Amino acid sequence: MAHIIRRVSIKDVENFISMLSKIYDESPYMFYTPGEYDPSVTSASKQLEEYITSPYKVIFVAESDEQLVGFAFVNTMHFKRIKHVAKIDLGVKKLYQHRGIGQALLDAITAWCLNNQIHRIEANVPLNNQPALELFKSADFQIEGVLKDKLFIDGKYYDDYMMAKILN
């Protein structure tokens, strides 16, 4: 079945919480450990409202099989010297990975950035997350550095790559 990429809406709040919880619980590479992400509907609604109304932030969601299956957070700043930079975070439910959803989310991010005078897109990717590294490299992201011991997972430290894409 085809997937749809769109901006999140406030009516998505409960499905959004459920999707994020699932992705965070499935992935060893996210900041949250399994069970750690547990916001109230009220706090999640506030977060969504902030992204919906801010000119500096956006959340895209991927919909497939009539459910939310992926997300992309895009954050920028209003400070003149860095307002051309977007920091992104994305995830896709395990069952829906390798179906082009990550690439579609990156395409939506790129289009939004181009439309909002963003020149640079940044992402942190764990060194051992090979599928994510391949996705970002295929979208013309370059490795710019290593963030040593960025993540602490199961009693061990892991490095992150700092990746970026320059838009023309």
Coordinates of N, CA and C in Angstrom, one line a residue:
M1 N 0.8 -1.2 0.0 CA 0.0 0.0 0.0 C 0.9 1.2 0.0
A2 N 0.4 2.3 -0.7 CA 1.2 3.5 -0.8 C 1.2 4.3 0.6
H3 N 2.2 5.0 0.8 CA 2.3 5.8 2.0 C 2.1 7.3 1.7
I4 N 1.6 8.0 2.7 CA 1.4 9.5 2.5 C 2.3 10.2 3.5
I5 N 3.0 11.2 3.0 CA 3.8 12.1 3.9 C 3.0 13.4 4.0
R6 N 2.8 13.8 5.3 CA 2.1 15.1 5.5 C 2.5 15.7 6.8
R7 N 2.1 17.0 7.0 CA 2.4 17.6 8.3 C 1.5 17.0 9.4
V8 N 2.0 17.0 10.6 CA 1.2 16.5 11.7 C 0.1 17.5 12.0
S9 N -1.0 17.0 12.5 CA -2.1 17.9 12.9 C -2.4 17.5 14.4
I10 N -3.1 18.4 15.0 CA -3.4 18.3 16.4 C -4.3 17.0 16.6
K11 N -5.1 16.7 15.7 CA -6.0 15.5 15.8 C -5.2 14.2 15.8
D12 N -3.9 14.3 15.4 CA -3.1 13.1 15.4 C -2.5 12.7 16.8
V13 N -2.8 13.5 17.8 CA -2.0 13.4 19.0 C -1.9 12.0 19.6
E14 N -3.0 11.3 19.7 CA -3.0 10.0 20.4 C -2.3 9.0 19.5
N15 N -2.5 9.0 18.2 CA -1.8 8.1 17.3 C -0.3 8.5 17.2
F16 N 0.0 9.8 17.3 CA 1.4 10.2 17.3 C 2.1 9.7 18.5
I17 N 1.5 9.8 19.7 CA 2.1 9.2 20.9 C 2.3 7.7 20.7
S18 N 1.3 7.0 20.2 CA 1.4 5.6 20.1 C 2.5 5.2 19.1
M19 N 2.6 5.9 18.0 CA 3.7 5.7 17.0 C 5.1 5.9 17.6
L20 N 5.2 7.1 18.2 CA 6.6 7.4 18.8 C 6.9 6.3 19.8
S21 N 6.0 6.0 20.7 CA 6.3 4.9 21.7 C 6.8 3.6 21.0
K22 N 6.1 3.2 20.0 CA 6.4 2.0 19.3 C 7.8 2.1 18.7
I23 N 8.1 3.2 18.0 CA 9.4 3.4 17.3 C 10.5 3.4 18.4
Y24 N 10.3 4.2 19.5 CA 11.3 4.3 20.5 C 11.5 3.0 21.2
D25 N 10.5 2.2 21.4 CA 10.6 0.9 22.0 C 11.4 -0.1 21.1
E26 N 11.2 0.0 19.8 CA 11.8 -0.9 18.8 C 13.2 -0.7 18.5
S27 N 13.6 0.6 18.6 CA 14.9 1.0 18.1 C 16.0 1.1 19.2
P28 N 17.1 0.5 19.0 CA 18.2 0.6 20.0 C 18.9 1.9 19.8
Y29 N 18.6 2.7 18.8 CA 19.4 3.9 18.5 C 18.7 5.2 18.9
M30 N 17.5 5.2 19.4 CA 16.8 6.5 19.7 C 17.3 6.9 21.1
F31 N 17.0 8.1 21.5 CA 17.4 8.6 22.8 C 16.6 8.0 23.9
Y32 N 15.4 7.6 23.7 CA 14.6 7.0 24.7 C 14.8 5.5 24.8
T33 N 14.8 4.9 26.0 CA 14.9 3.5 26.2 C 13.5 2.9 26.1
P34 N 13.3 1.6 25.9 CA 12.0 1.1 25.9 C 11.2 1.4 27.1
G35 N 10.0 2.0 26.9 CA 9.1 2.3 28.0 C 9.3 3.7 28.6
E36 N 10.4 4.4 28.2 CA 10.7 5.7 28.8 C 9.9 6.8 28.2
Y37 N 9.5 6.7 27.0 CA 8.6 7.8 26.4 C 7.2 7.5 26.8
D38 N 6.6 8.3 27.6 CA 5.2 8.1 28.1 C 4.6 9.5 28.4
P39 N 4.4 10.4 27.4 CA 3.9 11.7 27.7 C 2.4 11.6 27.9
S40 N 1.8 12.6 28.6 CA 0.4 12.7 28.7 C -0.1 13.3 27.4
V41 N -1.4 13.1 27.1 CA -2.0 13.6 25.9 C -1.9 15.2 25.9
T42 N -2.0 15.7 27.1 CA -1.9 17.2 27.3 C -0.5 17.7 26.9
S43 N 0.6 17.0 27.4 CA 1.9 17.5 27.1 C 2.2 17.2 25.6
A44 N 1.8 16.1 25.1 CA 2.0 15.8 23.7 C 1.3 16.8 22.8
S45 N 0.1 17.2 23.2 CA -0.7 18.2 22.5 C 0.0 19.5 22.4
K46 N 0.6 19.9 23.6 CA 1.3 21.2 23.7 C 2.5 21.1 22.7
Q47 N 3.2 20.0 22.7 CA 4.4 19.9 21.8 C 4.0 20.0 20.3
L48 N 2.9 19.3 20.0 CA 2.4 19.3 18.6 C 2.0 20.7 18.2
E49 N 1.3 21.4 19.1 CA 0.8 22.8 18.9 C 2.0 23.7 18.6
E50 N 3.1 23.5 19.4 CA 4.2 24.3 19.2 C 4.8 24.1 17.8
Y51 N 4.9 22.9 17.3 CA 5.4 22.6 16.0 C 4.5 23.1 14.9
I52 N 3.2 23.0 15.2 CA 2.2 23.4 14.2 C 2.2 24.9 14.0
T53 N 2.4 25.6 15.0 CA 2.2 27.1 14.9 C 3.6 27.8 14.7
S54 N 4.7 27.2 14.9 CA 6.0 27.8 14.8 C 6.5 27.9 13.4
P55 N 7.0 29.0 12.9 CA 7.6 29.1 11.6 C 9.0 28.4 11.6
Y56 N 9.5 28.0 12.7 CA 10.9 27.5 12.8 C 10.9 26.0 13.0
K57 N 9.8 25.3 13.1 CA 9.7 23.9 13.3 C 8.6 23.3 12.5
V58 N 8.8 22.0 12.2 CA 7.7 21.2 11.6 C 7.9 19.8 11.9
I59 N 6.8 19.1 12.0 CA 6.8 17.6 12.1 C 6.1 17.0 10.9
F60 N 6.8 16.1 10.2 CA 6.1 15.4 9.1 C 5.8 14.0 9.7
V61 N 4.7 13.4 9.3 CA 4.4 12.0 9.6 C 4.2 11.2 8.3
A62 N 4.5 10.0 8.4 CA 4.2 9.0 7.3 C 3.0 8.2 7.7
E63 N 2.1 8.1 6.8 CA 0.9 7.3 7.0 C 0.8 6.1 6.0
S64 N 0.6 4.9 6.5 CA 0.4 3.8 5.7 C -0.5 2.8 6.4
D65 N -1.3 2.1 5.6 CA -2.3 1.2 6.1 C -3.2 1.9 7.2
E66 N -3.5 3.2 6.9 CA -4.4 4.0 7.8 C -3.9 4.2 9.2
Q67 N -2.5 4.2 9.3 CA -1.9 4.4 10.6 C -0.6 5.2 10.4
L68 N -0.2 5.9 11.5 CA 1.1 6.6 11.5 C 2.2 5.6 11.6
V69 N 3.2 5.7 10.7 CA 4.3 4.7 10.7 C 5.6 5.3 10.8
G70 N 5.7 6.6 10.7 CA 7.0 7.3 10.7 C 6.9 8.8 11.0
F71 N 8.0 9.4 11.4 CA 8.0 10.8 11.7 C 9.3 11.4 11.3
A72 N 9.3 12.8 11.2 CA 10.5 13.6 11.0 C 10.3 14.9 11.7
F73 N 11.1 15.2 12.7 CA 11.2 16.5 13.4 C 12.2 17.3 12.6
V74 N 11.8 18.6 12.4 CA 12.7 19.6 11.8 C 12.7 20.8 12.7
N75 N 13.9 21.2 13.2 CA 14.0 22.3 14.1 C 15.0 23.3 13.5
T76 N 14.6 24.6 13.5 CA 15.6 25.6 13.1 C 15.5 26.7 14.2
M77 N 16.4 27.7 14.1 CA 16.4 28.8 15.0 C 16.2 30.1 14.3
H78 N 15.8 31.1 15.1 CA 15.6 32.4 14.5 C 16.8 33.3 14.6
F79 N 17.9 32.8 15.2 CA 19.1 33.7 15.3 C 19.7 33.8 13.9
K80 N 20.1 35.0 13.5 CA 20.5 35.4 12.2 C 21.7 34.5 11.7
R81 N 22.6 34.2 12.6 CA 23.8 33.5 12.1 C 23.6 32.0 11.9
I82 N 22.5 31.5 12.5 CA 22.3 30.0 12.3 C 20.9 29.7 11.8
K83 N 20.1 30.7 11.3 CA 18.8 30.5 10.9 C 18.7 29.7 9.6
H84 N 19.8 29.5 8.9 CA 19.9 28.8 7.7 C 20.1 27.3 7.9
V85 N 20.2 26.9 9.2 CA 20.5 25.5 9.6 C 19.2 24.8 10.2
A86 N 19.0 23.6 9.7 CA 17.9 22.8 10.2 C 18.5 21.5 10.8
K87 N 18.0 21.1 12.0 CA 18.4 19.9 12.7 C 17.2 18.9 12.6
I88 N 17.5 17.7 12.2 CA 16.4 16.8 12.0 C 16.6 15.5 12.8
D89 N 15.5 14.9 13.0 CA 15.4 13.6 13.6 C 14.3 12.8 13.0
L90 N 14.5 11.6 12.6 CA 13.4 10.8 12.0 C 13.5 9.3 12.4
G91 N 12.3 8.7 12.3 CA 12.2 7.3 12.6 C 11.0 6.7 11.9
V92 N 11.1 5.4 11.7 CA 10.1 4.6 11.0 C 9.9 3.3 11.7
K93 N 8.6 2.9 11.9 CA 8.3 1.6 12.6 C 9.1 0.5 11.8
K94 N 9.6 -0.4 12.6 CA 10.4 -1.5 12.1 C 9.7 -2.2 10.9
L95 N 8.4 -2.5 11.1 CA 7.6 -3.3 10.1 C 7.6 -2.5 8.8
Y96 N 7.7 -1.2 8.8 CA 7.6 -0.4 7.6 C 8.9 0.2 7.0
Q97 N 10.0 -0.3 7.6 CA 11.3 0.1 7.1 C 11.6 -0.6 5.8
H98 N 12.5 0.0 5.0 CA 12.9 -0.5 3.7 C 11.8 -0.5 2.7
R99 N 10.9 0.5 2.8 CA 9.8 0.6 1.9 C 9.8 2.0 1.3
G100 N 10.8 2.8 1.4 CA 10.9 4.1 0.9 C 10.4 5.2 1.7
I101 N 9.9 4.9 2.9 CA 9.3 5.9 3.8 C 10.4 6.9 4.3
G102 N 11.5 6.4 4.8 CA 12.6 7.2 5.2 C 13.0 8.2 4.2
Q103 N 13.1 7.7 2.9 CA 13.5 8.6 1.8 C 12.4 9.6 1.5
A104 N 11.1 9.2 1.6 CA 10.0 10.1 1.4 C 10.0 11.2 2.5
L105 N 10.3 10.8 3.7 CA 10.4 11.8 4.8 C 11.5 12.8 4.5
L106 N 12.7 12.3 4.1 CA 13.8 13.2 3.8 C 13.5 14.1 2.6
D107 N 12.7 13.6 1.7 CA 12.3 14.5 0.5 C 11.4 15.6 1.0
A108 N 10.5 15.3 1.9 CA 9.6 16.3 2.5 C 10.4 17.3 3.3
I109 N 11.4 16.9 4.1 CA 12.2 17.8 4.8 C 13.0 18.7 3.9
T110 N 13.6 18.1 2.8 CA 14.3 18.9 1.9 C 13.4 20.0 1.2
A111 N 12.2 19.6 0.8 CA 11.3 20.6 0.2 C 11.0 21.7 1.1
W112 N 10.7 21.3 2.4 CA 10.3 22.3 3.4 C 11.5 23.3 3.6
C113 N 12.7 22.7 3.7 CA 13.9 23.5 3.9 C 14.2 24.5 2.8
L114 N 14.0 24.0 1.6 CA 14.2 24.9 0.4 C 13.2 26.0 0.4
N115 N 12.0 25.7 0.8 CA 10.9 26.7 0.8 C 11.1 27.7 1.9
N116 N 11.9 27.3 2.9 CA 12.1 28.2 4.1 C 13.5 28.7 4.2
Q117 N 14.2 28.8 3.1 CA 15.6 29.4 3.0 C 16.6 28.7 3.9
I118 N 16.4 27.4 4.1 CA 17.4 26.7 4.8 C 18.5 26.2 3.9
H119 N 19.7 26.4 4.3 CA 20.9 26.0 3.4 C 21.5 24.7 3.8
R120 N 21.4 24.4 5.1 CA 22.1 23.3 5.7 C 21.2 22.4 6.5
I121 N 21.2 21.1 6.3 CA 20.4 20.2 7.1 C 21.4 19.3 7.9
E122 N 21.2 19.1 9.2 CA 22.1 18.3 10.0 C 21.3 17.2 10.7
A123 N 22.0 16.1 10.9 CA 21.5 14.9 11.6 C 22.6 14.2 12.3
N124 N 22.3 13.6 13.4 CA 23.2 12.7 14.1 C 22.7 11.3 13.9
V125 N 23.7 10.4 13.5 CA 23.4 9.0 13.2 C 24.4 8.1 13.9
P126 N 23.9 7.2 14.7 CA 24.8 6.3 15.4 C 25.7 5.5 14.4
L127 N 26.9 5.3 14.7 CA 27.9 4.7 13.8 C 27.4 3.3 13.4
N128 N 26.8 2.6 14.4 CA 26.4 1.2 14.1 C 24.9 1.1 13.6
N129 N 24.3 2.2 13.2 CA 23.0 2.1 12.6 C 23.1 2.1 11.1
Q130 N 23.5 1.0 10.5 CA 23.9 0.9 9.1 C 22.7 1.3 8.2
P131 N 21.5 0.9 8.4 CA 20.4 1.3 7.5 C 20.2 2.8 7.5
A132 N 20.3 3.5 8.6 CA 20.2 4.9 8.7 C 21.3 5.6 7.9
L133 N 22.6 5.1 8.2 CA 23.7 5.6 7.5 C 23.5 5.5 5.9
E134 N 23.1 4.4 5.5 CA 22.9 4.2 4.0 C 21.8 5.2 3.5
L135 N 20.7 5.3 4.3 CA 19.6 6.2 3.9 C 20.2 7.7 3.7
F136 N 20.9 8.1 4.8 CA 21.4 9.5 4.7 C 22.4 9.7 3.6
K137 N 23.3 8.7 3.5 CA 24.3 8.8 2.4 C 23.6 8.9 1.0
S138 N 22.6 8.1 0.8 CA 21.9 8.0 -0.5 C 21.2 9.4 -0.7
A139 N 20.9 10.1 0.3 CA 20.2 11.4 0.2 C 21.3 12.6 0.2
D140 N 22.5 12.2 -0.1 CA 23.6 13.2 -0.2 C 24.1 13.9 1.1
F141 N 23.8 13.2 2.2 CA 24.4 13.7 3.5 C 25.8 13.2 3.5
Q142 N 26.7 14.1 4.1 CA 28.1 13.8 4.2 C 28.4 13.7 5.7
I143 N 29.3 12.8 6.0 CA 29.8 12.6 7.4 C 30.8 13.8 7.7
E144 N 30.6 14.6 8.7 CA 31.4 15.7 9.0 C 32.2 15.5 10.3
G145 N 31.9 14.6 11.1 CA 32.6 14.3 12.3 C 32.0 13.2 13.1
V146 N 32.7 12.9 14.2 CA 32.2 11.9 15.1 C 32.0 12.5 16.5
L147 N 30.9 12.2 17.1 CA 30.5 12.7 18.5 C 30.8 11.5 19.4
K148 N 32.0 11.5 20.0 CA 32.4 10.4 20.8 C 31.5 10.1 22.0
D149 N 31.2 8.9 22.3 CA 30.4 8.4 23.4 C 29.1 9.2 23.6
K150 N 28.4 9.5 22.5 CA 27.2 10.3 22.5 C 26.0 9.5 23.1
L151 N 25.9 8.2 22.9 CA 24.8 7.4 23.4 C 25.4 6.4 24.4
F152 N 24.6 6.1 25.4 CA 24.9 5.1 26.4 C 23.8 4.0 26.3
I153 N 24.1 2.8 25.8 CA 23.1 1.8 25.5 C 23.6 0.5 26.1
D154 N 22.8 -0.1 27.0 CA 23.1 -1.4 27.6 C 24.5 -1.4 28.2
G155 N 24.8 -0.4 28.9 CA 26.1 -0.3 29.7 C 27.3 0.0 28.8
K156 N 27.1 0.4 27.6 CA 28.2 0.7 26.7 C 28.0 2.0 26.0
Y157 N 29.1 2.8 25.7 CA 29.0 4.0 25.0 C 29.1 3.8 23.5
Y158 N 28.4 4.6 22.7 CA 28.4 4.5 21.3 C 28.6 5.9 20.7
D159 N 29.4 6.0 19.6 CA 29.6 7.2 18.9 C 28.5 7.5 17.9
D160 N 28.3 8.8 17.6 CA 27.4 9.3 16.6 C 28.2 9.9 15.5
Y161 N 27.7 9.7 14.2 CA 28.3 10.6 13.2 C 27.4 11.9 13.1
M162 N 28.1 13.0 12.9 CA 27.5 14.2 12.6 C 27.4 14.3 11.1
M163 N 26.2 14.3 10.5 CA 26.1 14.3 9.1 C 25.4 15.6 8.7
A164 N 25.6 16.0 7.5 CA 25.0 17.2 7.0 C 24.8 17.2 5.5
K165 N 23.9 17.9 5.0 CA 23.6 18.1 3.6 C 23.5 19.6 3.3
I166 N 24.2 20.1 2.3 CA 24.1 21.5 1.9 C 23.2 21.6 0.7
L167 N 22.2 22.5 0.9 CA 21.2 22.7 -0.2 C 21.7 23.9 -1.1
N168 N 21.5 23.8 -2.3 CA 21.9 24.9 -3.3 C 20.7 25.8 -3.6

